[in-house]
Tab-separated table of C-alpha atoms in Angstrom:
chain	number	residue	atom	x	y	z
B	1	MET	CA	17.655	15.005	-7.556
B	2	LEU	CA	16.130	16.355	-4.182
B	3	PHE	CA	13.128	18.757	-3.584
B	4	ASN	CA	15.582	21.116	-1.695
B	5	SER	CA	18.081	21.152	-4.526
B	6	TYR	CA	18.912	23.996	-6.971
B	7	GLU	CA	18.336	21.855	-10.038
B	8	PHE	CA	14.753	20.712	-8.808
B	9	ILE	CA	13.712	24.220	-7.931
B	10	LEU	CA	15.237	26.113	-10.549
B	11	LEU	CA	15.293	23.620	-13.309
B	12	PHE	CA	13.017	20.504	-13.026
B	13	LEU	CA	9.912	22.118	-11.579
B	14	PRO	CA	9.895	25.214	-13.721
B	15	LEU	CA	10.208	23.133	-17.051
B	16	VAL	CA	7.764	20.255	-15.580
B	17	LEU	CA	5.048	22.737	-14.569
B	18	GLY	CA	5.328	25.131	-17.256
B	19	GLY	CA	5.096	22.324	-19.990
B	20	TYR	CA	2.037	21.324	-17.952
B	21	LEU	CA	0.294	24.519	-18.048
B	22	VAL	CA	1.021	25.039	-21.681
B	23	VAL	CA	-0.344	21.775	-22.679
B	24	ARG	CA	-3.367	22.346	-20.662
B	25	ARG	CA	-3.977	25.977	-22.068
B	26	PHE	CA	-4.018	24.698	-25.300
B	27	GLY	CA	-6.353	21.838	-24.952
B	28	GLY	CA	-4.088	19.104	-24.206
B	29	SER	CA	-6.151	15.828	-23.768
B	30	THR	CA	-5.946	13.918	-20.121
B	31	ARG	CA	-3.772	11.205	-21.785
B	32	ALA	CA	-1.397	14.168	-22.873
B	33	LEU	CA	-0.952	15.498	-19.647
B	34	GLN	CA	-0.765	12.236	-18.230
B	35	ALA	CA	2.387	11.352	-20.527
B	36	LEU	CA	3.881	14.597	-19.694
B	37	LEU	CA	3.711	14.070	-15.930
B	38	THR	CA	4.612	10.424	-16.175
B	39	LEU	CA	7.816	11.322	-18.203
B	40	GLY	CA	8.861	14.214	-16.133
B	41	SER	CA	8.470	11.989	-13.083
B	42	LEU	CA	10.724	9.162	-14.803
B	43	VAL	CA	13.140	11.640	-15.289
B	44	PHE	CA	13.185	12.930	-11.761
B	45	PHE	CA	13.485	9.458	-10.689
B	46	TRP	CA	16.091	8.283	-13.283
B	47	SER	CA	18.555	10.980	-11.594
B	48	ALA	CA	18.964	8.439	-8.760
B	49	GLY	CA	20.570	5.914	-10.791
B	50	THR	CA	19.408	3.204	-13.747
B	51	THR	CA	19.110	0.203	-11.047
B	52	SER	CA	16.343	1.891	-9.360
B	53	ILE	CA	14.252	2.694	-12.382
B	54	LEU	CA	14.721	-0.625	-13.708
B	55	LEU	CA	13.592	-2.018	-10.638
B	56	LEU	CA	10.651	0.345	-10.486
B	57	ALA	CA	9.574	-0.528	-14.094
B	58	GLY	CA	9.537	-4.407	-13.268
B	59	SER	CA	7.729	-4.101	-10.127
B	60	SER	CA	5.263	-1.801	-11.652
B	61	THR	CA	4.672	-4.106	-14.747
B	62	VAL	CA	4.100	-7.187	-12.611
B	63	ASN	CA	1.982	-5.781	-10.146
B	64	TYR	CA	-0.351	-4.058	-13.070
B	65	LEU	CA	-0.784	-7.501	-14.754
B	66	LEU	CA	-1.408	-8.988	-11.620
B	67	GLY	CA	-3.769	-6.662	-10.561
B	68	ARG	CA	-5.541	-6.864	-13.835
B	69	TRP	CA	-6.032	-10.483	-13.596
B	70	LEU	CA	-7.437	-10.276	-10.224
B	71	ALA	CA	-9.841	-7.634	-11.130
B	72	ARG	CA	-10.890	-9.314	-14.398
B	73	ALA	CA	-10.481	-12.754	-14.438
B	74	THR	CA	-13.293	-15.404	-12.690
B	75	PRO	CA	-11.240	-18.194	-11.586
B	76	SER	CA	-12.080	-19.874	-8.268
B	77	ALA	CA	-11.499	-18.514	-4.823
B	78	PRO	CA	-8.427	-20.658	-4.017
B	79	ALA	CA	-6.720	-19.542	-7.412
B	80	ARG	CA	-7.159	-15.867	-6.620
B	81	ARG	CA	-5.971	-16.452	-2.998
B	82	VAL	CA	-2.921	-17.905	-4.585
B	83	ALA	CA	-2.332	-15.039	-6.800
B	84	VAL	CA	-2.727	-12.224	-4.368
B	85	ALA	CA	-0.320	-14.370	-1.945
B	86	LEU	CA	2.081	-14.543	-4.810
B	87	GLY	CA	2.168	-11.107	-5.310
B	88	ILE	CA	2.713	-10.086	-2.002
B	89	VAL	CA	5.403	-12.440	-1.204
B	90	LEU	CA	7.159	-11.026	-4.709
B	91	ASN	CA	6.639	-7.496	-3.238
B	92	VAL	CA	7.897	-8.248	0.403
B	93	GLY	CA	10.701	-10.272	-0.805
B	94	THR	CA	12.041	-7.954	-3.297
B	95	LEU	CA	11.862	-5.039	-0.429
B	96	ALA	CA	13.482	-7.657	2.101
B	97	VAL	CA	16.333	-8.458	0.024
B	98	ALA	CA	16.997	-4.648	-0.874
B	99	LYS	CA	16.972	-3.755	2.786
B	100	TYR	CA	18.324	-6.787	4.625
B	101	TRP	CA	20.798	-8.148	2.148
B	102	MET	CA	23.749	-6.444	3.074
B	103	LEU	CA	23.211	-7.308	6.723
B	104	LEU	CA	23.331	-10.948	5.309
B	105	VAL	CA	26.429	-10.830	3.078
B	106	PRO	CA	28.751	-11.671	6.095
B	107	PHE	CA	26.533	-14.493	7.150
B	108	VAL	CA	26.136	-15.793	3.922
B	109	ALA	CA	30.022	-15.747	3.300
B	110	ARG	CA	30.853	-17.464	6.491
B	111	MET	CA	28.251	-20.336	5.757
B	112	THR	CA	29.099	-20.944	2.181
B	113	GLN	CA	32.908	-20.103	2.170
B	114	LEU	CA	32.109	-17.870	-1.026
B	115	ASP	CA	31.863	-14.021	-1.677
B	116	ALA	CA	28.286	-12.919	-1.603
B	117	PRO	CA	27.323	-10.626	-4.492
B	118	ARG	CA	26.895	-7.254	-3.018
B	119	LEU	CA	24.014	-4.711	-4.155
B	120	GLN	CA	25.515	-1.807	-6.165
B	121	GLY	CA	24.426	1.694	-5.155
B	122	GLY	CA	22.884	0.926	-1.836
B	123	LEU	CA	19.113	0.322	-1.305
B	124	PRO	CA	17.024	1.458	-4.159
B	125	LEU	CA	15.206	4.554	-4.122
B	126	ALA	CA	11.724	4.579	-2.623
B	127	ILE	CA	11.311	0.993	-2.815
B	128	SER	CA	9.796	0.991	0.791
B	129	PHE	CA	7.073	3.297	-0.347
B	130	TYR	CA	6.141	2.267	-4.053
B	131	THR	CA	6.185	-1.520	-2.693
B	132	PHE	CA	3.508	-0.743	-0.034
B	133	LEU	CA	1.484	1.310	-2.604
B	134	GLN	CA	1.208	-1.574	-5.032
B	135	ILE	CA	0.436	-4.195	-2.194
B	136	ALA	CA	-2.702	-2.240	-1.240
B	137	TYR	CA	-3.670	-1.810	-4.993
B	138	LEU	CA	-3.123	-5.899	-5.367
B	139	VAL	CA	-5.304	-6.487	-2.010
B	140	ASP	CA	-7.944	-4.149	-3.139
B	141	CYS	CA	-8.641	-5.829	-6.480
B	142	TYR	CA	-8.447	-9.411	-4.950
B	143	ARG	CA	-10.964	-7.705	-2.114
B	144	VAL	CA	-13.477	-5.591	-4.335
B	145	ARG	CA	-12.853	-5.723	-8.208
B	146	PRO	CA	-12.710	-2.263	-9.652
B	147	THR	CA	-15.604	-1.378	-11.844
B	148	LYS	CA	-13.329	0.106	-14.343
B	149	ALA	CA	-9.804	-1.115	-15.079
B	150	TYR	CA	-6.832	1.628	-14.989
B	151	THR	CA	-4.952	1.966	-17.861
B	152	PRO	CA	-1.331	1.013	-18.004
B	153	LEU	CA	-0.384	4.838	-18.282
B	154	GLU	CA	-2.833	5.821	-15.310
B	155	TYR	CA	-1.331	3.165	-13.109
B	156	LEU	CA	2.090	3.915	-13.975
B	157	LEU	CA	1.533	7.640	-13.258
B	158	PHE	CA	0.038	6.585	-9.866
B	159	VAL	CA	3.162	4.981	-8.879
B	160	VAL	CA	5.894	7.112	-10.085
B	161	PHE	CA	4.197	10.662	-9.465
B	162	PHE	CA	6.964	12.656	-8.333
B	163	PRO	CA	5.724	14.598	-5.511
B	164	HIS	CA	4.773	11.425	-3.468
B	165	LEU	CA	7.392	8.720	-5.098
B	166	ILE	CA	10.273	9.099	-3.024
B	167	ALA	CA	8.955	9.387	0.678
B	168	GLY	CA	5.031	9.654	0.671
B	169	PRO	CA	2.604	10.268	1.540
B	170	LEU	CA	1.376	6.502	0.860
B	171	VAL	CA	-1.520	7.539	-1.406
B	172	HIS	CA	-4.043	5.050	-2.146
B	173	HIS	CA	-4.797	4.133	-5.637
B	174	ARG	CA	-8.432	5.311	-5.125
B	175	GLN	CA	-7.547	8.832	-3.777
B	176	LEU	CA	-5.141	9.699	-6.684
B	177	ILE	CA	-5.972	7.784	-9.937
B	178	PRO	CA	-9.460	9.499	-9.996
B	179	GLN	CA	-7.870	12.899	-10.371
B	180	LEU	CA	-5.247	11.814	-12.668
B	181	GLN	CA	-8.156	10.558	-15.035
B	182	SER	CA	-9.541	14.067	-14.823
B	183	LEU	CA	-6.629	16.381	-15.561
B	184	ALA	CA	-7.918	17.906	-18.526
B	185	ALA	CA	-11.376	18.832	-16.957
B	186	PRO	CA	-11.970	22.242	-16.191
B	187	ALA	CA	-10.373	23.413	-13.119
B	188	GLY	CA	-11.805	25.401	-10.444
B	189	ASN	CA	-9.021	28.026	-9.842
B	190	VAL	CA	-5.758	27.236	-11.282
B	191	ALA	CA	-3.880	30.351	-10.035
B	192	ARG	CA	-5.193	29.633	-6.598
B	193	ASP	CA	-3.829	26.226	-6.653
B	194	ILE	CA	-0.280	27.455	-8.105
B	195	GLY	CA	-0.157	30.010	-5.201
B	196	SER	CA	-0.943	27.828	-2.267
B	197	GLY	CA	0.890	25.003	-3.823
B	198	MET	CA	4.092	27.178	-3.987
B	199	SER	CA	2.976	28.492	-0.496
B	200	LEU	CA	2.873	25.216	1.035
B	201	PHE	CA	6.358	24.129	-0.996
B	202	VAL	CA	8.414	27.174	0.386
B	203	LEU	CA	6.768	26.677	4.026
B	204	GLY	CA	8.350	22.946	3.777
B	205	LEU	CA	11.495	24.029	2.313
B	206	SER	CA	11.933	26.510	5.249
B	207	LYS	CA	11.216	23.995	7.813
B	208	LYS	CA	13.662	21.863	6.220
B	209	VAL	CA	16.626	24.220	5.387
B	210	LEU	CA	16.390	26.821	7.979
B	211	ILE	CA	15.469	24.596	10.854
B	212	ALA	CA	16.006	20.748	10.456
B	213	ASP	CA	19.358	21.147	8.826
B	214	THR	CA	20.413	23.752	11.434
B	215	LEU	CA	19.839	21.231	14.030
B	216	ALA	CA	21.302	18.209	12.456
B	217	PRO	CA	24.852	18.564	12.869
B	218	PRO	CA	25.349	18.654	16.697
B	219	ALA	CA	22.830	15.986	16.995
B	220	SER	CA	24.774	13.635	14.349
B	221	ALA	CA	28.148	14.170	15.900
B	222	VAL	CA	27.083	12.977	19.305
B	223	PHE	CA	25.082	9.918	18.075
B	224	GLU	CA	27.740	9.197	15.988
B	225	ALA	CA	30.371	9.531	18.871
B	226	SER	CA	28.185	7.248	20.882
B	227	ALA	CA	29.180	4.714	18.609
B	228	ALA	CA	32.973	4.533	20.036
B	229	GLY	CA	31.766	4.932	23.641
B	230	HIS	CA	30.069	6.944	26.255
B	231	VAL	CA	29.247	10.680	25.817
B	232	GLY	CA	28.495	13.357	28.354
B	233	GLN	CA	24.961	13.672	29.656
B	234	MET	CA	24.589	17.053	28.591
B	235	GLN	CA	25.712	16.263	25.219
B	236	ALA	CA	23.347	13.238	25.208
B	237	MET	CA	20.403	15.673	26.136
B	238	VAL	CA	21.413	18.268	23.576
B	239	ALA	CA	21.512	15.653	20.814
B	240	LEU	CA	18.210	13.971	21.714
B	241	VAL	CA	16.426	17.310	21.887
B	242	GLY	CA	18.005	18.460	18.667
B	243	TYR	CA	16.955	14.982	16.848
B	244	THR	CA	13.732	14.995	18.413
B	245	LEU	CA	13.151	18.620	16.616
B	246	GLN	CA	15.185	17.776	13.673
B	247	ILE	CA	13.046	14.696	12.389
B	248	TYR	CA	10.024	16.573	12.988
B	249	PHE	CA	10.706	19.609	10.779
B	250	ASP	CA	12.616	17.235	8.233
B	251	PHE	CA	9.631	14.976	7.656
B	252	SER	CA	7.062	17.904	8.152
B	253	GLY	CA	8.904	19.908	5.921
B	254	TYR	CA	8.950	17.236	3.106
B	255	SER	CA	5.282	16.319	3.479
B	256	ASP	CA	4.499	20.139	2.930
B	257	MET	CA	6.637	20.130	-0.056
B	258	ALA	CA	5.152	17.032	-1.388
B	259	ILE	CA	1.669	18.226	-1.072
B	260	GLY	CA	2.560	21.535	-2.437
B	261	LEU	CA	4.005	20.175	-5.314
B	262	ALA	CA	1.072	17.946	-6.095
B	263	ARG	CA	-1.354	20.997	-5.384
B	264	MET	CA	0.460	23.114	-8.200
B	265	PHE	CA	-0.936	20.478	-10.557
B	266	SER	CA	-4.519	20.652	-9.163
B	267	ILE	CA	-3.927	17.405	-7.418
B	268	ASP	CA	-4.668	16.816	-3.618
B	269	LEU	CA	-2.243	14.231	-1.841
B	270	PRO	CA	-3.676	13.064	1.726
B	271	GLU	CA	-2.610	14.675	4.924
B	272	ASN	CA	0.344	13.070	6.538
B	273	PHE	CA	1.093	15.215	9.233
B	274	ARG	CA	-0.743	16.653	12.062
B	275	SER	CA	1.070	18.647	15.008
B	276	PRO	CA	2.401	15.089	16.239
B	277	TYR	CA	4.012	16.372	19.166
B	278	GLN	CA	0.942	18.240	20.530
B	279	ALA	CA	-0.560	14.562	20.731
B	280	THR	CA	-1.935	13.665	24.453
B	281	SER	CA	-1.190	9.697	24.002
B	282	ILE	CA	0.721	7.252	21.895
B	283	VAL	CA	-2.602	6.342	20.348
B	284	ASP	CA	-3.030	10.166	19.269
B	285	PHE	CA	0.409	10.441	18.214
B	286	TRP	CA	0.087	7.703	15.600
B	287	ARG	CA	-3.266	9.517	14.354
B	288	ARG	CA	-0.797	12.639	13.790
B	289	TRP	CA	2.484	11.118	12.957
B	290	HIS	CA	2.850	9.680	9.146
B	291	ILE	CA	-0.893	9.342	8.915
B	292	THR	CA	-0.850	7.594	5.613
B	293	LEU	CA	1.374	4.687	6.937
B	294	SER	CA	-0.511	4.281	10.236
B	295	ARG	CA	-3.552	3.718	7.966
B	296	PHE	CA	-1.661	1.311	5.447
B	297	LEU	CA	-0.810	-0.703	8.817
B	298	LEU	CA	-4.104	-0.612	10.322
B	299	GLU	CA	-6.030	-1.602	7.025
B	300	TYR	CA	-3.588	-4.039	5.589
B	301	VAL	CA	-1.863	-5.512	8.414
B	302	TYR	CA	-3.551	-5.021	11.776
B	303	ILE	CA	-6.981	-5.828	10.712
B	304	PRO	CA	-6.167	-8.588	8.681
B	305	LEU	CA	-4.367	-10.131	11.755
B	306	GLY	CA	-7.540	-10.033	13.596
B	307	GLY	CA	-7.610	-6.509	14.867
B	308	ASN	CA	-9.385	-6.551	18.329
B	309	ARG	CA	-12.111	-9.077	17.310
B	310	TYR	CA	-10.619	-12.016	19.137
B	311	GLY	CA	-9.822	-10.454	22.772
B	312	THR	CA	-7.261	-8.354	24.531
B	313	PRO	CA	-4.377	-10.780	24.492
B	314	ARG	CA	-4.645	-11.113	20.914
B	315	ARG	CA	-5.169	-7.561	20.417
B	316	TYR	CA	-2.101	-6.721	22.217
B	317	LEU	CA	-0.211	-9.408	20.026
B	318	ASN	CA	-1.517	-7.778	17.069
B	319	LEU	CA	-0.483	-4.467	17.902
B	320	MET	CA	3.067	-5.397	18.746
B	321	LEU	CA	3.300	-7.387	15.254
B	322	THR	CA	2.176	-4.627	13.232
B	323	MET	CA	4.509	-2.169	14.987
B	324	LEU	CA	7.422	-4.611	14.732
B	325	LEU	CA	6.620	-4.853	11.130
B	326	GLY	CA	6.714	-0.870	10.872
B	327	GLY	CA	9.926	-0.753	12.443
B	328	ALA	CA	11.378	-3.341	9.746
B	329	TRP	CA	9.917	-1.227	7.037
B	330	HIS	CA	12.106	1.522	8.326
B	331	GLY	CA	15.276	0.061	7.959
B	332	ALA	CA	17.643	-3.060	8.278
B	333	GLY	CA	18.796	-3.503	11.992
B	334	TRP	CA	17.915	-4.493	15.375
B	335	THR	CA	17.546	-0.520	16.160
B	336	PHE	CA	14.738	0.086	13.878
B	337	VAL	CA	13.050	-3.348	15.226
B	338	ILE	CA	13.332	-2.142	18.878
B	339	TRP	CA	11.988	0.937	17.904
B	340	GLY	CA	8.949	-0.537	16.321
B	341	GLY	CA	8.820	-2.650	19.471
B	342	LEU	CA	8.885	0.374	21.990
B	343	HIS	CA	6.096	1.950	20.169
B	344	GLY	CA	4.083	-1.229	20.165
B	345	ALA	CA	4.305	-1.560	23.814
B	346	PHE	CA	3.480	1.877	24.495
B	347	LEU	CA	0.262	1.403	22.482
B	348	CYS	CA	-0.429	-1.809	24.255
B	349	ALA	CA	-0.005	0.339	27.681
B	350	ASN	CA	-1.875	3.067	26.403
B	351	GLN	CA	-4.860	0.968	25.521
B	352	ALA	CA	-4.661	-0.827	28.832
B	353	TYR	CA	-4.891	2.359	30.650
B	354	ARG	CA	-7.957	3.579	28.806
B	355	THR	CA	-9.881	0.290	29.649
B	356	VAL	CA	-8.907	1.183	33.353
B	357	VAL	CA	-9.267	5.270	33.184
B	358	PRO	CA	-11.701	5.685	29.903
B	359	GLU	CA	-11.906	9.419	30.692
B	360	SER	CA	-9.600	11.932	32.196
B	361	PRO	CA	-9.937	15.279	33.351
B	362	ARG	CA	-9.191	18.226	31.406
B	363	TRP	CA	-6.086	19.265	33.604
B	364	THR	CA	-4.265	15.989	32.897
B	365	ALA	CA	-4.027	16.798	29.400
B	366	PRO	CA	-0.370	18.855	29.657
B	367	VAL	CA	0.849	15.880	31.762
B	368	TYR	CA	-0.196	13.235	29.339
B	369	ARG	CA	1.578	15.365	26.643
B	370	ALA	CA	4.720	15.324	28.414
B	371	LEU	CA	4.475	11.608	29.088
B	372	THR	CA	4.033	11.145	25.171
B	373	ILE	CA	6.802	13.464	24.252
B	374	ALA	CA	9.154	11.516	26.816
B	375	ALA	CA	8.193	8.365	25.375
B	376	VAL	CA	8.721	9.164	21.569
B	377	MET	CA	12.016	10.871	22.479
B	378	MET	CA	13.241	7.760	24.103
B	379	ALA	CA	12.206	5.711	21.029
B	380	TRP	CA	14.137	7.989	19.012
B	381	ILE	CA	17.430	7.023	20.347
B	382	PHE	CA	17.038	3.796	18.852
B	383	PHE	CA	15.918	5.296	15.419
B	384	ARG	CA	18.699	7.296	15.181
B	385	ALA	CA	21.688	5.503	16.460
B	386	PRO	CA	24.021	3.842	13.917
B	387	ASP	CA	23.853	0.412	15.792
B	388	LEU	CA	22.342	-1.388	18.999
B	389	GLY	CA	25.507	-0.605	20.850
B	390	ALA	CA	25.674	3.151	19.967
B	391	ALA	CA	21.984	3.314	21.297
B	392	MET	CA	22.913	1.534	24.452
B	393	HIS	CA	25.955	3.660	25.207
B	394	PHE	CA	23.719	6.900	24.438
B	395	VAL	CA	21.009	5.707	27.029
B	396	ASP	CA	23.497	4.894	29.499
B	397	SER	CA	25.029	8.571	29.135
B	398	LEU	CA	21.836	10.100	29.176
B	399	PHE	CA	21.160	8.741	32.674
B	400	THR	CA	24.789	8.899	34.039
B	401	VAL	CA	25.547	12.070	35.716
B	402	GLY	CA	29.475	13.394	35.468
B	403	GLY	CA	30.166	11.182	32.356
B	404	THR	CA	33.229	12.228	30.450
B	405	PRO	CA	32.191	14.282	27.580
B	406	ALA	CA	33.354	13.569	23.871
B	407	PRO	CA	35.530	15.830	22.218
B	408	ILE	CA	32.896	17.506	20.053
B	409	ALA	CA	32.582	21.116	19.651
B	410	PRO	CA	29.330	22.782	21.433
B	411	PRO	CA	26.213	24.078	19.585
B	412	SER	CA	26.358	27.491	18.520
B	413	TRP	CA	23.916	30.329	19.344
B	414	ARG	CA	22.033	29.939	16.196
B	415	TRP	CA	21.370	26.505	17.208
B	416	TYR	CA	19.785	27.261	20.598
B	417	SER	CA	17.883	29.902	19.048
B	418	THR	CA	16.604	27.437	16.573
B	419	VAL	CA	15.615	24.837	19.273
B	420	VAL	CA	13.500	27.649	21.101
B	421	VAL	CA	11.708	28.622	18.053
B	422	GLY	CA	11.586	24.934	16.713
B	423	THR	CA	9.851	23.988	20.130
B	424	MET	CA	7.305	26.762	19.986
B	425	ILE	CA	6.393	25.919	16.786
B	426	ALA	CA	5.973	22.015	17.335
B	427	LEU	CA	4.474	22.543	20.541
B	428	TRP	CA	1.961	25.399	20.150
B	429	GLN	CA	1.644	26.375	16.703
B	430	PRO	CA	-1.309	25.086	14.273
B	431	ASN	CA	-0.509	22.530	11.797
B	432	THR	CA	-0.401	23.311	8.190
B	433	GLY	CA	-3.900	22.408	7.131
B	434	VAL	CA	-4.971	24.887	9.838
B	435	LEU	CA	-2.628	27.567	8.898
B	436	PHE	CA	-3.556	27.613	5.153
B	437	GLY	CA	-7.592	27.445	6.020
B	438	VAL	CA	-7.460	24.526	3.991
B	439	ALA	CA	-7.648	20.644	4.769
B	440	PRO	CA	-5.794	18.406	2.362
B	441	ALA	CA	-7.448	15.113	0.882
B	442	PRO	CA	-8.952	13.133	3.519
B	443	ASP	CA	-6.768	10.259	4.562
B	444	ASN	CA	-9.416	7.903	4.607
B	445	ALA	CA	-9.203	5.961	1.466
B	446	GLN	CA	-12.648	5.051	1.482
B	447	ALA	CA	-13.806	8.767	1.541
B	448	PRO	CA	-14.323	10.367	-1.763
B	449	THR	CA	-11.360	12.465	-2.929
B	450	GLN	CA	-12.316	16.083	-2.587
B	451	ARG	CA	-11.011	19.447	-1.247
B	452	ARG	CA	-12.471	20.511	2.208
B	453	PHE	CA	-12.082	24.090	2.816
B	454	GLN	CA	-12.601	25.395	6.021
B	455	CYS	CA	-13.224	28.706	6.887
B	456	PRO	CA	-11.755	31.148	5.856
B	457	PRO	CA	-10.176	29.643	2.735
B	458	TRP	CA	-6.630	30.308	1.701
B	459	THR	CA	-6.128	33.723	0.004
B	460	PRO	CA	-2.898	35.170	-1.273
B	461	THR	CA	-2.656	38.476	0.702
B	462	ALA	CA	-0.050	40.794	0.396
B	463	GLY	CA	1.341	39.959	3.658
B	464	TRP	CA	1.524	36.361	3.084
B	465	VAL	CA	2.999	36.888	-0.439
B	466	ALA	CA	5.919	39.017	1.211
B	467	VAL	CA	6.406	36.242	4.021
B	468	THR	CA	6.527	33.615	1.348
B	469	VAL	CA	9.247	35.471	-0.919
B	470	LEU	CA	11.442	35.974	2.343
B	471	CYS	CA	11.191	32.570	3.273
B	472	GLY	CA	11.832	31.245	-0.298
B	473	LEU	CA	15.020	33.585	-0.705
B	474	ALA	CA	16.133	32.639	2.983
B	475	SER	CA	15.931	29.064	2.259
B	476	LEU	CA	17.752	29.265	-1.154
B	477	ALA	CA	20.647	31.364	0.533
B	478	PHE	CA	21.253	28.629	3.035
B	479	ILE	CA	21.023	25.694	0.561
B	480	ASP	CA	24.566	24.497	0.527
B	481	GLY	CA	26.724	22.775	-2.120
B	482	GLU	CA	25.976	19.288	-1.049
B	483	THR	CA	22.401	19.434	-0.524
B	484	ALA	CA	21.345	17.606	2.837
B	485	THR	CA	18.925	14.576	1.996
B	486	PHE	CA	15.513	13.974	3.819
B	487	ILE	CA	15.532	11.605	6.676
B	488	TYR	CA	12.827	9.324	5.081
B	489	TYR	CA	14.519	9.418	1.703
B	490	LYS	CA	16.770	6.616	2.846
B	491	PHE	CA	13.825	4.412	3.724
């Protein structure tokens, strides 16, 4: 079940939200509301397959019990270090097997002369996201023991809460669980929460259905053709521009939908997307793109490796290791490792340049933006290509004048008009938080979870309602029978 499917929009969401509002209206306790949301989230996850939900249940149980032990027991420091290390190894090991086993099957078969077992159903849904959530929980229980232990129901809902479960944001337990513990508390303006949440959801749905899904077919056709050989230079340019905008609106749309869904239940999720193509450097890009993943890598990988505390060479090494891990987290294959390595190299170059030129005149900002976009686009080639050979063919075609085009139908006028509109939005329009006059919950896990209204706060004017209804109806009309999945669902 996908956020952009008829069964979710017209059946699942009305039932869960309606049930939640009824229970709350008639004085339901926090525990009852938690149980309702947990049940709904498990049904949502169960629709992906039995294997996925069994793995999720086992992972949540083991991590919760280990976290409770780390938080409550008073053993020697070595024992606690062993326990948290064991938890991290179990989580990372499970994730590695799930992601990389299919790549290892041929190698195992050759080495053992036996048929290695294959994972049924592909990659377990959301395993990358809930694994990182639970690693952060274990590490925090080891570093700072919580003053109050979470109940099993609170922890399970934190992990499976359906708006963030599949593809983020990577919400921190200190951000979400306090909100789950006060579901029955007197609310501020429930109608405003539902209205702004629905508007955010429809905005994200429009980005996905009307823009991202329109841009996808020509780009996919060229990238797939590159696996069989070279494509024309113009075809490569068209595909690269199309995919650059496709992944932007696909992920931005998903993030808006996730935050909007949570807000319908008066829950704030952290901001995860902040106009990244308006960045003036690669460092700035990673402050805007997948913000919660960037913060996780910073707090739980880069800083524990030593950060910038041991000199410049060690700092660059830590940056490279962190981004290589980020690439491997996204998927199995050398293409993702190279994508992460490229961003690591870009970050190192960016930091080195800053030491030489600490401040730049304002007129250089457009130049820096263009260089940043160019670097990001080159890295997207490896992120999107089906394999390393296809990526190299694509790069070669991109820089070869007069290459033989692949037998692919040219994009339609609708595709080109969508590129123009998408480019204007990505490069010059304000991000969702500014558009709504409200910034989502702080992305810093140390900050108290609170809604921070900017001036003016979002208000449901007649014009806004009309635009929202129009975008919603248009999006529903363009949803195909086979709903297009979100790019980050496969991670």
